[in-house]
C-alpha cells in the first residue's frame, strides 16, 4: 500500500487594503525610499487598520475564501492550526476564533508560535495528522498583524514588517504532498530578536509600556547572517537527502524577510532566482504569512507534481525547509 501523503489541495491569502509606502514612512522616521529598497527590497507593505481588528480578521478572510474555492464544508475540517506570534489574545487561541467565525465547529484548534517559521512548523505538524490516517481535512494558517507590535519611531524595524495571512487545506493523497521536512530551533536567537514585554516574565505595566517593551526588538545584522546560513543549509539538507538537484525543483518559496537574504540563500544553494518566489516588494515581512502569500500568488503557475522547497528563518531562532510535491494544476482553479 502506498504511503498517505499530506497534500495542499487549496490555498488562499488575504492582505488588508491599506498600503504603507516607503514615501509615507519617510514622513514618519528618518529614512528614504532608496535605503529601504536597496537594503531590503521592500517598496510597500499592508497594514490592518481599525478598532478591534486582530490577526484573526485576516485569517478569517483567508479561510472563508479557501473553504469556498475548494468547495469544503467547514464541518468536515477536523483540525485547525494557526502559526502566529501576534495572536488576538494570549488566550483563547487565534485558530479557535477563526474556526468559530468560519463554521469549522468539528475541529480542534491551536496556535503555533515559531515566528517567521510559523507556517513551516504548522504545516509539518499538520502533516503528521494526515499521514497517520487520523484526520482527512486539516486547515493550516500563517497570519500575523506585525503592525500591532511595531514601534513606528524605530526605523530599523518599522520599515520591514507588514500584515497578512494565508491558509491552506491539507488532505490525503497517494502520490503528491509533503515529502520531507527539516526543522530546527536554537535559543541563541532570543538575544537578537524578541518581544520583551507582555508575557509572564514581564507582564504589562505602565513601566513596560513607557519602556516600549511590547514592541519587536531586532539586531538586524546577526539575524541576517544566521538567516542566510540557516536557510541555505536547510535547503541543501532536504535536497541531499532526497537526491534532488536544482533542475528537479520547480520553485523555491522562501520566507520574505529581505531581498538580499533571499538572493544570498539562492546563490549558496546554487539555485536560479528566476524560480524563486519573491513578493517582498509588495508586502514586506508578514512573518508567518509570507510563504502562504507567495503560494497564493503563484497558484495559477503551479502544476501537479511540481517539486517545491519552502524555507524560512525567524525569531527563536527557528528555521527549516520543507520539500513537497504540488498536488493540483493551479491554472484550473
Ligand atoms: O524575519 C525574521 C528574521 N529577520 C530578518 O531576517 C532580518 C535580518 N536583517 C536585515 O534584514 C537587515 O539587517 C536590516 C534590513 C534589518 C538592516 O539592514 P543592514 O544593512 O543590516 O543595516 P544596519 O542595521 O547594519 O544599519 C546600517 C546603517 C546604520 O547607520 P550607521 O550606523 O552606518 O550610520 C543604520 O542606522 O543604516 C542605518 N539605518 C537606516 N538608514 C535609513 C538603519 N535603518 C535605516 C533606515 N533608513 N530605515
Coordinates of C-alpha atoms and ligand atoms in Angstrom, one line a residue:
X1 CA 0.0 0.0 0.0
X2 CA 1.4 3.4 -0.9
X3 CA 2.1 5.9 1.9
X4 CA -0.5 8.5 2.7
X5 CA 0.9 11.9 2.0
X6 CA -0.4 15.3 3.2
X7 CA -1.1 17.4 0.1
X8 CA -2.0 21.0 -0.1
X9 CA -5.3 21.0 -2.1
X10 CA -6.1 24.7 -1.9
X11 CA -4.6 28.0 -0.9
X12 CA -6.0 31.4 -0.2
X13 CA -4.4 34.6 1.0
X14 CA -5.6 37.9 2.4
X15 CA -3.9 41.2 2.8
X16 CA -5.5 44.4 4.2
X17 CA -6.3 47.2 1.8
X18 CA -4.2 49.9 3.4
X19 CA -0.8 50.4 1.7
X20 CA 2.0 51.8 3.7
X21 CA 4.5 53.1 1.2
X22 CA 8.2 54.0 1.6
X23 CA 7.1 57.5 0.9
X24 CA 4.8 57.6 3.8
X25 CA 7.5 56.0 6.1
X26 CA 9.8 58.9 5.0
X27 CA 7.3 61.2 6.8
X28 CA 7.4 59.1 10.0
X29 CA 11.0 58.2 10.5
X30 CA 14.5 59.3 9.3
X31 CA 14.6 57.0 6.3
X32 CA 14.3 57.1 2.5
X33 CA 13.0 55.0 -0.4
X34 CA 16.4 54.4 -1.7
X35 CA 17.8 53.0 1.5
X36 CA 14.8 50.8 2.1
X37 CA 14.7 49.5 -1.5
X38 CA 18.5 48.8 -1.6
X39 CA 18.8 47.3 1.8
X40 CA 15.6 45.2 1.9
X41 CA 13.8 45.2 -1.5
X42 CA 10.6 46.5 0.1
X43 CA 8.5 49.2 -1.6
X44 CA 5.3 48.9 0.4
X45 CA 3.5 46.8 3.0
X46 CA -0.1 46.3 4.0
X47 CA -1.5 47.4 7.4
X48 CA -4.7 46.3 9.1
X49 CA -6.3 49.4 10.3
X50 CA -9.3 49.9 12.6
X51 CA -10.5 49.3 16.1
X52 CA -10.7 45.7 17.4
X53 CA -9.1 44.3 14.3
X54 CA -6.8 41.5 15.2
X55 CA -4.8 38.8 13.3
X56 CA -7.9 36.6 13.2
X57 CA -9.7 39.1 10.9
X58 CA -7.1 38.3 8.2
X59 CA -7.2 34.6 9.0
X60 CA -11.0 34.5 8.8
X61 CA -10.9 36.2 5.3
X62 CA -8.3 33.7 4.1
X63 CA -10.1 30.7 5.4
X64 CA -13.5 31.8 4.1
X65 CA -12.0 32.1 0.6
X66 CA -10.2 28.8 1.0
X67 CA -13.4 26.9 2.0
X68 CA -15.3 28.5 -0.8
X69 CA -12.8 27.8 -3.6
X70 CA -12.2 24.2 -2.5
X71 CA -15.9 23.5 -2.0
X72 CA -15.2 22.4 1.5
X73 CA -17.9 22.0 4.1
X74 CA -16.5 23.7 7.2
X75 CA -18.0 20.9 9.4
X76 CA -15.6 18.4 7.7
X77 CA -12.5 20.2 8.9
X78 CA -11.1 18.3 11.9
X79 CA -8.0 20.3 12.9
X80 CA -7.0 24.0 12.5
X81 CA -3.5 25.2 13.3
X82 CA -2.6 28.9 13.1
X83 CA 1.1 29.9 13.0
X84 CA 1.3 33.4 14.6
X85 CA 3.3 35.5 17.0
X86 CA 0.6 38.2 17.0
X87 CA -2.3 36.2 18.4
X88 CA -5.5 38.1 19.0
X89 CA -5.1 37.4 22.7
X90 CA -2.8 35.2 24.9
X91 CA -5.9 33.0 25.0
X92 CA -8.2 31.8 23.5
X93 CA -6.1 30.8 20.6
X94 CA -6.5 32.6 17.3
X95 CA -7.1 29.4 15.4
X96 CA -10.1 28.9 17.7
X97 CA -11.5 32.3 16.9
X98 CA -11.0 31.7 13.1
X99 CA -12.7 28.3 13.3
X100 CA -15.6 29.7 15.2
X101 CA -16.2 32.5 12.8
X102 CA -15.9 30.3 9.7
X103 CA -18.1 27.4 10.9
X104 CA -15.4 24.8 11.5
X105 CA -17.3 23.5 14.5
X106 CA -16.0 20.0 14.4
X107 CA -12.3 20.9 14.6
X108 CA -9.9 21.1 17.5
X109 CA -7.6 24.1 17.2
X110 CA -4.3 25.6 18.4
X111 CA -1.8 28.3 17.7
X112 CA 1.8 27.6 17.0
X113 CA 4.4 30.1 17.9
X114 CA 7.6 29.9 15.7
X115 CA 7.8 33.4 14.5
X116 CA 8.7 33.6 10.8
X117 CA 8.9 29.8 10.6
X118 CA 5.3 29.5 11.9
X119 CA 3.9 28.3 8.7
X120 CA 6.6 25.7 8.1
X121 CA 6.3 24.3 11.7
X122 CA 2.5 24.3 11.5
X123 CA 2.4 22.6 8.1
X124 CA 4.8 19.9 9.3
X125 CA 2.8 19.4 12.4
X126 CA -0.5 19.1 10.4
X127 CA 1.2 16.7 8.0
X128 CA 1.6 14.1 10.8
X129 CA -2.2 14.0 11.5
X130 CA -2.9 13.4 7.8
X131 CA -0.1 10.9 7.2
X132 CA -1.2 8.9 10.3
X133 CA -4.6 8.5 8.7
X134 CA -6.2 10.1 11.8
X135 CA -7.7 13.1 10.0
X136 CA -8.8 13.8 6.5
X137 CA -9.1 17.6 6.3
X138 CA -6.8 20.0 8.1
X139 CA -6.6 23.8 7.7
X140 CA -3.2 25.4 8.3
X141 CA -3.0 29.2 8.6
X142 CA 0.0 31.6 8.7
X143 CA -1.1 35.0 9.9
X144 CA 0.5 38.0 11.6
X145 CA -0.5 41.6 12.3
X146 CA 3.0 42.8 12.8
X147 CA 1.9 46.4 12.9
X148 CA 0.4 45.6 16.3
X149 CA 3.9 45.2 17.8
X150 CA 5.7 47.7 15.7
X151 CA 7.4 50.9 17.0
X152 CA 6.8 53.4 14.3
X153 CA 9.6 55.6 15.6
X154 CA 12.2 52.8 15.2
X155 CA 13.4 53.0 11.6
X156 CA 15.4 49.7 11.9
X157 CA 12.2 47.6 12.2
X158 CA 9.1 49.6 11.1
X159 CA 10.2 49.7 7.5
X160 CA 10.4 45.9 7.3
X161 CA 7.2 44.4 8.6
X162 CA 3.6 44.3 7.3
X163 CA 0.3 42.4 7.9
X164 CA -1.1 39.5 6.0
X165 CA -2.4 35.9 6.2
X166 CA -2.6 32.8 4.1
X167 CA -4.4 29.5 4.6
X168 CA -4.1 26.0 3.0
X169 CA -6.3 22.9 3.0
X170 CA -4.4 19.7 3.7
X171 CA -5.8 16.4 2.5
X172 CA -4.6 12.9 2.0
X173 CA -3.0 12.0 -1.4
X174 CA -1.3 8.8 -2.5
X175 CA 1.2 10.5 -4.8
X176 CA 1.9 14.2 -4.1
X177 CA 2.2 16.2 -0.9
X178 CA 4.8 16.9 1.8
X179 CA 7.7 14.5 1.3
X180 CA 10.3 15.7 3.8
X181 CA 10.9 18.5 6.3
X182 CA 13.9 19.6 8.2
X183 CA 13.1 21.9 11.1
X184 CA 15.4 23.4 13.8
X185 CA 15.3 25.8 16.8
X186 CA 18.1 27.4 18.7
X187 CA 17.6 29.7 21.7
X188 CA 20.7 31.8 21.0
X189 CA 18.4 33.9 18.8
X190 CA 16.4 35.4 21.7
X191 CA 19.1 38.0 22.3
X192 CA 18.8 39.3 18.7
X193 CA 15.1 39.2 18.0
X194 CA 12.3 39.3 20.6
X195 CA 9.3 41.0 22.1
X196 CA 10.4 41.6 25.7
X197 CA 7.2 42.6 27.4
X198 CA 3.7 41.2 27.8
X199 CA 4.4 37.6 28.7
X200 CA 4.8 36.0 32.1
X201 CA 8.3 37.3 32.6
X202 CA 7.4 40.9 32.2
X203 CA 3.6 41.4 32.4
X204 CA 2.3 44.7 31.2
X205 CA 2.7 47.6 33.5
X206 CA 2.8 51.4 32.9
X207 CA 6.6 51.0 33.1
X208 CA 6.8 48.3 30.4
X209 CA 4.7 50.5 28.1
X210 CA 6.9 53.5 28.8
X211 CA 10.0 51.4 28.1
X212 CA 8.4 50.2 24.8
X213 CA 8.9 46.6 25.9
X214 CA 5.9 45.5 23.9
X215 CA 7.4 46.3 20.6
X216 CA 9.6 44.0 18.5
X217 CA 13.3 44.3 19.0
X218 CA 15.8 43.2 16.3
X219 CA 19.5 43.4 16.0
X220 CA 19.4 43.0 12.2
X221 CA 23.0 42.1 11.2
X222 CA 23.4 38.9 13.3
X223 CA 19.9 37.8 12.3
X224 CA 20.7 38.4 8.7
X225 CA 23.8 36.2 8.9
X226 CA 22.1 33.4 10.7
X227 CA 19.1 33.6 8.3
X228 CA 21.3 33.1 5.2
X229 CA 23.3 30.3 6.9
X230 CA 20.2 28.5 8.3
X231 CA 18.0 28.6 5.2
X232 CA 20.7 27.7 2.7
X233 CA 21.8 24.7 5.0
X234 CA 18.2 23.6 5.4
X235 CA 17.6 23.7 1.6
X236 CA 20.8 21.7 1.0
X237 CA 19.8 19.2 3.6
X238 CA 16.4 18.4 2.1
X239 CA 17.9 18.4 -1.4
X240 CA 20.7 16.0 -0.4
X241 CA 18.7 13.5 1.5
X242 CA 16.1 13.4 -1.3
X243 CA 18.8 13.2 -4.1
X244 CA 17.5 16.4 -5.7
X245 CA 19.4 18.8 -7.9
X246 CA 18.4 22.4 -8.7
X247 CA 17.0 21.2 -12.0
X248 CA 14.5 19.0 -10.2
X249 CA 13.0 21.9 -8.3
X250 CA 10.2 24.0 -9.9
X251 CA 10.2 26.7 -7.2
X252 CA 11.9 27.7 -4.0
X253 CA 9.5 29.5 -1.8
X254 CA 11.5 31.5 0.8
X255 CA 10.4 33.5 3.8
X256 CA 10.3 37.1 2.7
X257 CA 12.5 39.0 5.2
X258 CA 15.0 40.8 3.0
X259 CA 15.7 40.5 -0.8
X260 CA 19.4 40.4 0.0
X261 CA 18.8 37.3 2.2
X262 CA 16.8 35.6 -0.5
X263 CA 19.4 36.3 -3.1
X264 CA 22.2 35.1 -0.9
X265 CA 20.3 31.9 0.0
X266 CA 19.6 31.2 -3.7
X267 CA 23.3 31.7 -4.5
X268 CA 24.5 29.5 -1.7
X269 CA 22.0 26.8 -2.7
X270 CA 23.1 27.2 -6.3
X271 CA 19.5 27.9 -7.4
X272 CA 18.5 30.4 -10.1
X273 CA 16.5 33.5 -8.9
X274 CA 14.0 33.0 -11.9
X275 CA 12.5 30.1 -9.9
X276 CA 12.5 31.8 -6.5
X277 CA 9.1 33.3 -5.4
X278 CA 9.6 36.9 -4.4
X279 CA 6.8 39.4 -3.4
X280 CA 8.6 41.2 -0.6
X281 CA 8.4 44.5 -2.6
X282 CA 4.6 44.4 -2.1
X283 CA 4.1 43.1 1.3
X284 CA 7.3 43.3 3.3
X285 CA 7.8 40.7 6.0
X286 CA 4.5 39.4 7.2
X287 CA 6.2 36.8 9.5
X288 CA 4.1 33.6 9.3
X289 CA 2.1 35.0 6.4
X290 CA 4.9 35.2 3.8
X291 CA 5.1 31.6 2.5
X292 CA 1.3 31.1 2.0
X293 CA 1.0 34.5 0.5
X294 CA 3.7 33.5 -2.1
X295 CA 2.0 30.2 -2.9
X296 CA -1.4 32.0 -3.2
X297 CA 0.1 34.5 -5.7
X298 CA 1.9 31.8 -7.7
X299 CA -1.0 29.2 -7.5
X300 CA -2.1 29.5 -11.2
X301 CA 1.5 28.8 -12.3
X302 CA 1.9 25.7 -10.2
X303 CA 1.4 22.3 -11.8
X304 CA 0.6 18.9 -10.4
X305 CA 3.8 17.1 -9.5
X306 CA 5.9 20.2 -9.3
X307 CA 8.7 19.9 -6.7
X308 CA 8.7 22.9 -4.3
X309 CA 11.1 23.7 -1.5
X310 CA 9.7 26.1 1.2
X311 CA 12.2 27.6 3.6
X312 CA 12.1 30.1 6.5
X313 CA 14.1 31.6 9.3
X314 CA 12.8 33.6 12.2
X315 CA 12.8 34.6 15.8
X316 CA 13.9 32.0 18.4
X317 CA 15.9 31.2 16.3
X318 CA 13.6 28.9 14.3
X319 CA 14.3 27.7 10.7
X320 CA 13.9 24.9 8.3
X321 CA 12.8 23.7 4.9
X322 CA 10.0 21.5 3.5
X323 CA 10.2 19.5 0.3
X324 CA 6.7 18.9 -1.2
X325 CA 5.2 17.9 -4.5
X326 CA 2.4 20.2 -5.5
X327 CA -0.9 18.3 -5.9
X328 CA -3.0 20.1 -8.5
X329 CA -2.8 22.2 -11.6
X330 CA -3.2 25.8 -10.4
X331 CA -4.4 27.0 -13.8
X332 CA -7.7 25.1 -13.3
X333 CA -8.5 26.9 -10.0
Ligands
LIG1 O1 12.1 37.6 9.5 C1 12.7 37.4 10.7 C2 14.1 37.5 10.6 N1 14.6 38.8 10.3 C3 15.4 39.0 9.3 O2 15.8 38.1 8.6 C4 16.0 40.4 9.2 C5 17.5 40.3 9.0 N2 18.2 41.6 9.0 C6 18.0 42.5 8.0 O3 17.2 42.3 7.1 C7 18.9 43.8 8.0 O4 19.9 43.6 9.0 C8 18.1 45.1 8.2 C9 17.2 45.4 7.0 C10 17.2 45.0 9.4 C11 19.1 46.2 8.4 O5 19.9 46.3 7.3 P1 21.5 46.4 7.5 O6 22.1 46.5 6.1 O7 21.9 45.2 8.3 O8 21.7 47.8 8.2 P2 22.3 48.1 9.6 O9 21.4 47.7 10.7 O10 23.7 47.5 9.7 O11 22.5 49.6 9.6 C12 23.3 50.3 8.6 C13 23.1 51.8 8.7 C14 23.2 52.3 10.1 O12 23.7 53.6 10.1 P3 25.3 53.8 10.5 O13 25.4 53.3 11.9 O14 26.1 53.0 9.5 O15 25.4 55.3 10.4 C15 21.7 52.4 10.5 O16 21.5 53.4 11.5 O17 21.8 52.1 8.2 C16 21.1 52.9 9.1 N3 19.7 52.5 9.0 C17 18.9 53.2 8.3 N4 19.0 54.2 7.4 C18 18.0 54.7 6.7 C19 19.0 51.5 9.7 N5 17.7 51.6 9.3 C20 17.6 52.6 8.4 C21 16.5 53.1 7.7 N6 16.7 54.1 6.8 N7 15.3 52.5 7.8

